[in-house]
Amino acid sequence: MRPHPLTLGLAALLTAALATAPTSPSTPGAPPGLAASPPVRELALAAAPDGSLVLAVVADEGTYSSGRGTFVARQLTAWRHAGGTWTALGGPLNYDHPRPVSSLNLALDERGTPVLVWNENYGDNDIVVFRAYQGGAWTDWRTRYLGDDLPYAARTRAVAARQGEPVLAWGEYLRKPDGSRLTVRTWDPAAKVWTRSAPFNDLRAFSRTPALALGRAGRPTVAWLQGEVLASRVLAARWTGERWEPLGGALNRTPNTYVASTRLVLDAQERPVVAWLEDAGGQDALFVSRWTGRGWEALGGRLGTGSASAPSLALDQGGRPVLAWVEERGGLGRVRLARWTGEGWQDLGTVNRDQGRDARSPSLAVDASGAAVLAWREDVGGVYRVQLRRFGP
């Protein structure tokens, strides 16, 4: 069987990107690009314990008619980078073609098994579907789909992986009482159903944007936003095995304000580090705090200088946060990068290839060597293409 042209085009693009990626932020790499490659809409990057990288990409496939109008179909594909080479992990991963695809999540389990979660559109509704790369092939889990309380539930989620299975922080809208429910959901293979944990939020309040990480024993730690949109709090909790234990109070620097885009990772001692966006004089400012075991420690002040979006958070080998995000200038997104030194933020500034071109969707991972590897999509000649840079430890 001939490989799908999308797989060939993007695999070649990614190989060229990594081959020319700089070893430091001051060394620019040659911008990759293939004229035949399709526009990239979403991507996600993760680093496995064996030193390999996994990259998933959603790209346009073409325009089709549904009988009630036209739509742009998209395809999801994935690759693994090891030994200096990108290898395609199968072909297109959508369950049905042509379909719109959106809201991509990628997680690796403790062995580096990739788990993918995304939305596929069926008629007027999205459903959330799943696959894992097990034994050299992707699972067929289409019967596990979730799709209740859309669009809220389908987009209010975070994904982790354990023993080759997805673990979800999942949101559902409640009409009585007037609030929402955030739970951790896992698949029960015997009953063939998704199970729910006890809720970790206040059911009487509107809650959203959960972030999720698993400890070595599989116990979840979560962070989320709770309250009215313009008067919310960033909260965190961990599962003790019997109940949800709150971790201190609200993290936001200004109480009861606009907050967004919660991100969470665990250090080697399983203490959470949380990043989020918060209103600061009408701009979305990026902040980070770390749990000390007794309370939340603010890691410096605001990162960057402009309104931020799309933060991506990772920890280096010393447990210090590394952050990538987008700041917009004159309608153009610029990808920025910063590292916590232990005393303050080392701001590496704008790191995308061409500051005169729009750049979006940063996804950050720290590989086994301790290097930060950043993937994003950038406008190259009017088409969004995958870019990668490696920043030495």
Coordinates of C-alpha atoms in Angstrom, one line a residue:
M1 CA 0.0 0.0 0.0
R2 CA 1.4 3.4 -0.9
P3 CA 1.8 5.9 2.0
H4 CA -0.7 8.7 2.1
P5 CA 0.8 11.9 0.6
L6 CA 0.1 13.8 3.8
T7 CA 2.3 11.4 5.7
L8 CA 5.1 11.6 3.2
G9 CA 5.0 15.4 3.0
L10 CA 4.9 16.1 6.7
A11 CA 7.4 13.4 7.6
A12 CA 9.9 15.0 5.2
L13 CA 9.1 18.4 6.5
L14 CA 9.7 17.3 10.1
T15 CA 12.9 15.5 9.3
A16 CA 14.2 18.7 7.6
A17 CA 13.1 20.7 10.6
L18 CA 14.9 18.7 13.2
A19 CA 18.1 18.3 11.0
T20 CA 18.4 22.1 10.9
A21 CA 17.2 22.8 14.4
P22 CA 19.6 25.0 16.4
T23 CA 21.3 23.8 19.6
S24 CA 20.9 27.2 21.2
P25 CA 18.4 30.1 20.9
S26 CA 21.0 32.3 19.2
T27 CA 21.6 29.9 16.3
P28 CA 18.8 30.2 13.7
G29 CA 17.8 27.1 11.8
A30 CA 16.9 27.0 8.1
P31 CA 13.1 27.3 7.9
P32 CA 11.7 24.0 6.6
G33 CA 9.0 24.0 4.0
L34 CA 7.6 21.8 1.2
A35 CA 5.3 23.4 -1.4
A36 CA 3.1 20.4 -1.4
S37 CA 2.6 20.1 2.3
P38 CA -0.9 21.0 3.6
P39 CA -1.6 23.8 6.1
V40 CA -1.1 22.6 9.7
R41 CA -3.9 23.6 12.2
E42 CA -2.8 21.9 15.5
L43 CA 0.1 20.0 16.9
A44 CA 1.4 18.5 20.1
L45 CA 4.8 17.3 21.1
A46 CA 5.9 15.0 23.9
A47 CA 9.1 13.4 25.1
A48 CA 9.3 9.7 26.1
P49 CA 11.5 8.2 28.8
D50 CA 13.7 6.4 26.2
G51 CA 14.7 9.7 24.7
S52 CA 12.4 9.6 21.7
L53 CA 10.0 12.4 20.7
V54 CA 6.4 11.9 19.6
L55 CA 4.7 14.6 17.5
A56 CA 1.0 14.6 16.5
V57 CA -0.3 17.0 13.8
V58 CA -3.7 18.0 12.5
A59 CA -3.6 19.3 9.0
D60 CA -6.1 20.2 6.2
E61 CA -7.1 17.4 3.9
G62 CA -9.4 19.3 1.5
T63 CA -12.8 20.8 1.0
Y64 CA -15.9 18.6 0.8
S65 CA -19.6 19.0 0.6
S66 CA -21.9 17.7 3.4
G67 CA -25.0 18.1 1.3
R68 CA -25.9 21.2 3.5
G69 CA -22.7 23.1 2.7
T70 CA -19.0 22.8 2.3
F71 CA -16.5 22.1 5.1
V72 CA -12.7 21.7 5.4
A73 CA -11.7 18.1 6.3
R74 CA -8.6 17.5 8.4
Q75 CA -6.4 14.6 9.1
L76 CA -4.5 13.5 12.2
T77 CA -1.1 11.9 11.9
A78 CA 1.7 11.0 14.3
W79 CA 5.4 10.4 14.2
R80 CA 8.2 9.2 16.5
H81 CA 11.7 10.7 16.4
A82 CA 14.5 8.4 17.5
G83 CA 18.1 7.9 16.3
G84 CA 18.0 11.1 14.3
T85 CA 15.0 10.0 12.1
W86 CA 11.3 10.6 12.1
T87 CA 9.1 7.5 11.6
A88 CA 5.4 7.7 10.8
L89 CA 3.3 5.9 13.4
G90 CA 0.8 4.5 10.9
G91 CA -1.2 6.5 8.5
P92 CA -4.1 8.9 9.0
L93 CA -5.7 8.3 12.4
N94 CA -9.2 9.8 12.0
Y95 CA -11.9 7.1 12.3
D96 CA -13.9 8.6 9.5
H97 CA -13.1 10.5 6.3
P98 CA -13.7 13.1 5.4
R99 CA -14.4 14.8 8.8
P100 CA -13.5 17.9 10.6
V101 CA -10.9 17.2 13.4
S102 CA -10.1 19.5 16.3
S103 CA -9.1 19.8 20.0
L104 CA -6.0 17.6 19.9
N105 CA -4.5 16.1 23.0
L106 CA -1.4 13.9 23.2
A107 CA -0.1 12.1 26.3
L108 CA 2.6 9.5 26.9
D109 CA 2.3 6.9 29.6
E110 CA 5.1 5.8 31.9
R111 CA 6.6 3.6 29.2
G112 CA 6.3 6.2 26.4
T113 CA 3.1 4.8 24.9
P114 CA 1.4 7.6 22.9
V115 CA -2.3 8.2 23.6
L116 CA -4.3 10.6 21.4
V117 CA -7.6 12.2 22.1
W118 CA -9.4 14.5 19.7
N119 CA -12.8 15.7 18.5
E120 CA -14.4 14.4 15.3
N121 CA -17.5 16.1 13.9
Y122 CA -20.6 14.1 13.2
G123 CA -23.3 16.3 11.5
D124 CA -23.9 19.1 13.9
N125 CA -22.0 17.7 16.9
D126 CA -18.5 16.9 18.0
I127 CA -17.7 13.6 19.7
V128 CA -14.4 12.9 21.6
V129 CA -12.5 9.8 20.4
F130 CA -9.4 7.9 21.4
R131 CA -6.5 5.9 20.2
A132 CA -3.3 4.5 21.7
Y133 CA -0.2 3.1 19.9
Q134 CA 0.2 -0.3 21.4
G135 CA 2.3 -3.2 20.1
G136 CA 3.2 -1.3 16.9
A137 CA -0.4 -0.4 15.9
W138 CA -3.1 2.0 16.9
T139 CA -6.1 0.7 18.9
D140 CA -9.6 0.9 17.4
W141 CA -11.5 2.5 20.3
R142 CA -14.3 4.2 18.3
T143 CA -16.9 2.7 20.5
R144 CA -15.5 4.4 23.6
Y145 CA -16.5 7.9 22.3
L146 CA -17.8 10.6 24.6
G147 CA -20.0 13.4 23.6
D148 CA -22.5 14.5 26.2
D149 CA -23.2 18.1 27.1
L150 CA -21.5 19.5 24.0
P151 CA -19.9 21.9 23.3
Y152 CA -18.9 22.4 27.0
A153 CA -17.9 18.8 27.8
A154 CA -16.1 18.1 24.6
R155 CA -13.8 21.0 25.1
T156 CA -13.4 21.1 28.9
R157 CA -10.9 18.3 29.3
A158 CA -7.3 17.5 30.1
V159 CA -5.6 14.2 29.2
A160 CA -2.9 12.0 30.9
A161 CA -2.0 8.4 30.2
R162 CA -1.2 5.4 32.4
Q163 CA -0.6 1.8 31.3
G164 CA -1.5 2.5 27.7
E165 CA -4.9 4.0 28.7
P166 CA -6.2 7.6 28.6
V167 CA -7.1 9.3 31.9
L168 CA -9.3 12.4 31.5
A169 CA -10.1 15.4 33.6
W170 CA -13.6 16.0 32.2
G171 CA -16.2 18.7 32.6
E172 CA -20.0 18.5 32.4
Y173 CA -22.5 21.3 32.6
L174 CA -25.2 20.9 35.3
R175 CA -28.6 22.5 35.0
K176 CA -29.6 21.7 38.6
P177 CA -27.8 23.1 40.4
D178 CA -26.7 25.8 38.0
G179 CA -23.0 24.9 37.9
S180 CA -20.7 22.3 36.5
R181 CA -19.0 19.1 37.5
L182 CA -15.3 18.3 37.0
T183 CA -14.2 14.7 37.5
V184 CA -11.4 12.3 36.5
R185 CA -12.6 9.6 34.1
T186 CA -11.0 6.3 33.4
W187 CA -12.1 3.3 31.2
D188 CA -13.4 0.2 33.0
P189 CA -12.5 -2.6 30.6
A190 CA -14.8 -5.2 32.3
A191 CA -17.9 -3.0 32.2
K192 CA -16.8 -1.2 29.0
V193 CA -17.8 2.1 30.4
W194 CA -16.1 5.4 31.5
T195 CA -16.1 5.7 35.3
R196 CA -16.2 9.0 37.2
S197 CA -14.3 10.0 40.3
A198 CA -15.8 12.2 42.9
P199 CA -16.1 15.8 41.7
F200 CA -13.1 17.9 42.5
N201 CA -14.8 21.3 42.0
D202 CA -17.7 23.1 43.8
L203 CA -20.8 21.9 41.9
R204 CA -22.5 25.2 42.6
A205 CA -19.9 27.2 40.6
F206 CA -19.1 27.3 36.9
S207 CA -15.8 25.5 36.5
R208 CA -13.6 25.0 33.5
T209 CA -10.2 24.4 31.9
P210 CA -8.9 21.6 34.1
A211 CA -5.3 20.5 34.0
L212 CA -4.2 17.0 35.0
A213 CA -1.0 15.1 36.0
L214 CA -0.5 11.6 37.4
G215 CA 1.9 10.6 40.1
R216 CA 3.9 7.4 39.9
A217 CA 1.1 5.4 41.6
G218 CA -1.4 6.8 39.1
R219 CA -3.0 9.3 41.6
P220 CA -4.2 12.4 39.9
T221 CA -3.4 16.1 40.7
V222 CA -5.6 18.7 39.1
A223 CA -5.8 22.4 38.7
W224 CA -8.8 24.3 37.3
L225 CA -10.6 27.6 37.1
Q226 CA -13.7 28.2 39.2
G227 CA -16.2 31.1 39.3
E228 CA -17.8 33.6 36.9
V229 CA -15.7 34.4 33.9
L230 CA -14.6 37.8 35.2
A231 CA -14.4 36.8 38.9
S232 CA -12.6 33.4 39.0
R233 CA -10.0 31.5 41.0
V234 CA -7.2 29.1 40.0
L235 CA -7.5 26.1 42.3
A236 CA -5.7 22.8 42.8
A237 CA -6.2 19.5 44.5
R238 CA -4.8 16.0 44.6
W239 CA -6.4 12.6 45.1
T240 CA -5.3 10.8 48.3
G241 CA -6.8 7.5 47.4
E242 CA -10.0 8.3 49.3
R243 CA -10.8 11.9 48.7
W244 CA -9.7 15.1 46.9
E245 CA -7.4 17.1 49.1
P246 CA -7.3 20.9 48.4
L247 CA -3.8 22.3 47.8
G248 CA -3.9 25.7 49.6
G249 CA -6.2 28.4 48.4
A250 CA -6.5 30.3 45.1
L251 CA -3.3 30.8 43.1
N252 CA -4.1 33.9 41.1
R253 CA -2.2 37.0 42.1
T254 CA -5.3 39.2 42.1
P255 CA -8.3 37.6 43.8
N256 CA -11.5 36.9 41.8
T257 CA -10.5 38.1 38.4
Y258 CA -10.4 36.9 34.9
V259 CA -8.1 33.8 34.5
A260 CA -7.6 31.3 31.7
S261 CA -5.4 28.5 30.3
T262 CA -4.5 26.4 33.3
R263 CA -1.3 24.2 32.9
L264 CA 0.1 21.8 35.4
V265 CA 3.1 19.4 35.7
L266 CA 4.6 17.4 38.6
D267 CA 8.2 17.5 39.7
A268 CA 10.2 14.5 40.9
Q269 CA 8.7 14.8 44.4
E270 CA 5.2 15.0 42.8
R271 CA 4.8 18.6 43.8
P272 CA 2.7 20.5 41.2
V273 CA 3.9 23.5 39.2
V274 CA 1.0 25.5 37.7
A275 CA 0.9 28.2 35.0
W276 CA -2.1 30.3 34.0
L277 CA -3.2 33.5 32.4
E278 CA -4.6 36.3 34.5
D279 CA -5.9 39.8 33.7
A280 CA -3.3 42.5 34.3
G281 CA -4.5 45.9 33.3
G282 CA -6.6 44.5 30.4
Q283 CA -3.9 42.1 29.2
D284 CA -3.7 38.4 29.6
A285 CA -0.5 38.0 31.7
L286 CA 1.3 34.7 32.3
F287 CA 2.2 33.6 35.9
V288 CA 3.6 30.5 37.5
S289 CA 3.5 29.1 41.1
R290 CA 5.0 26.0 42.7
W291 CA 3.6 23.9 45.6
T292 CA 6.2 23.6 48.3
G293 CA 4.4 21.0 50.4
R294 CA 2.9 23.7 52.6
G295 CA 1.7 26.4 50.3
W296 CA 2.1 28.1 46.9
E297 CA 5.3 29.9 46.1
A298 CA 5.1 32.5 43.4
L299 CA 7.9 32.0 40.8
G300 CA 8.7 35.6 39.9
G301 CA 6.2 38.0 38.5
R302 CA 4.6 38.3 35.1
L303 CA 6.3 36.7 32.1
G304 CA 6.6 38.6 28.9
T305 CA 5.4 42.1 28.1
G306 CA 2.3 41.7 25.9
S307 CA -0.9 39.8 26.1
A308 CA -0.2 36.1 26.2
S309 CA -2.0 33.0 24.9
A310 CA -1.5 29.3 24.4
P311 CA 1.1 28.6 27.2
S312 CA 3.0 25.3 27.2
L313 CA 4.7 24.2 30.4
A314 CA 7.5 21.6 31.0
L315 CA 10.1 21.0 33.7
D316 CA 13.8 20.6 33.1
Q317 CA 15.9 17.8 34.7
G318 CA 16.4 20.0 37.8
G319 CA 12.6 20.5 38.2
R320 CA 12.8 24.1 37.0
P321 CA 9.9 25.3 34.8
V322 CA 10.3 26.1 31.1
L323 CA 7.5 28.0 29.4
A324 CA 6.6 28.8 25.8
W325 CA 3.7 31.0 24.8
V326 CA 2.4 33.3 22.1
E327 CA 2.4 37.1 22.3
E328 CA 0.6 39.1 19.6
R329 CA 2.0 42.2 17.9
G330 CA 0.1 43.9 15.2
G331 CA -2.0 40.8 14.5
L332 CA 1.0 38.5 14.3
G333 CA 1.6 35.9 16.9
R334 CA 5.2 35.5 18.1
V335 CA 6.4 32.4 20.1
R336 CA 8.4 33.2 23.2
L337 CA 10.4 31.1 25.6
A338 CA 11.6 31.5 29.2
R339 CA 13.3 29.4 31.8
W340 CA 13.3 29.6 35.5
T341 CA 16.8 29.7 36.9
G342 CA 16.0 29.2 40.5
E343 CA 16.1 32.9 41.2
G344 CA 14.2 34.5 38.3
W345 CA 13.1 34.1 34.7
Q346 CA 15.6 33.9 31.9
D347 CA 13.6 35.4 29.0
L348 CA 14.9 34.0 25.7
G349 CA 12.6 36.3 23.8
T350 CA 10.9 35.6 20.4
V351 CA 12.1 32.2 19.1
N352 CA 10.0 31.6 16.0
R353 CA 11.8 31.7 12.6
D354 CA 10.5 34.9 11.1
Q355 CA 9.2 37.7 13.4
G356 CA 7.4 39.1 10.3
R357 CA 5.2 35.9 10.1
D358 CA 2.4 34.7 12.2
A359 CA 3.4 31.8 14.6
R360 CA 1.0 29.8 16.8
S361 CA 0.4 26.6 18.8
P362 CA 3.7 26.2 20.8
S363 CA 4.2 22.7 22.3
L364 CA 7.1 22.2 24.6
A365 CA 8.9 19.0 25.8
V366 CA 12.2 18.3 27.6
D367 CA 14.0 15.3 26.2
A368 CA 16.2 12.8 28.0
S369 CA 19.3 14.9 27.4
G370 CA 17.7 17.8 29.3
A371 CA 17.2 19.9 26.1
A372 CA 14.0 21.8 25.7
V373 CA 12.4 20.9 22.3
L374 CA 9.8 23.3 21.0
A375 CA 7.4 22.7 18.2
W376 CA 5.0 25.2 16.7
R377 CA 3.3 26.2 13.4
E378 CA 4.4 29.2 11.5
D379 CA 3.2 31.0 8.3
V380 CA 5.6 30.2 5.6
G381 CA 4.6 31.7 2.3
G382 CA 0.9 31.8 3.3
V383 CA 0.8 28.2 4.6
Y384 CA 1.2 27.2 8.3
R385 CA 4.0 24.7 8.6
V386 CA 5.6 22.7 11.4
Q387 CA 8.7 24.2 13.0
L388 CA 11.0 22.7 15.6
R389 CA 13.9 24.1 17.6
R390 CA 16.1 22.5 20.3
F391 CA 17.5 24.5 23.2
G392 CA 20.4 22.9 25.0
P393 CA 20.2 22.3 28.8

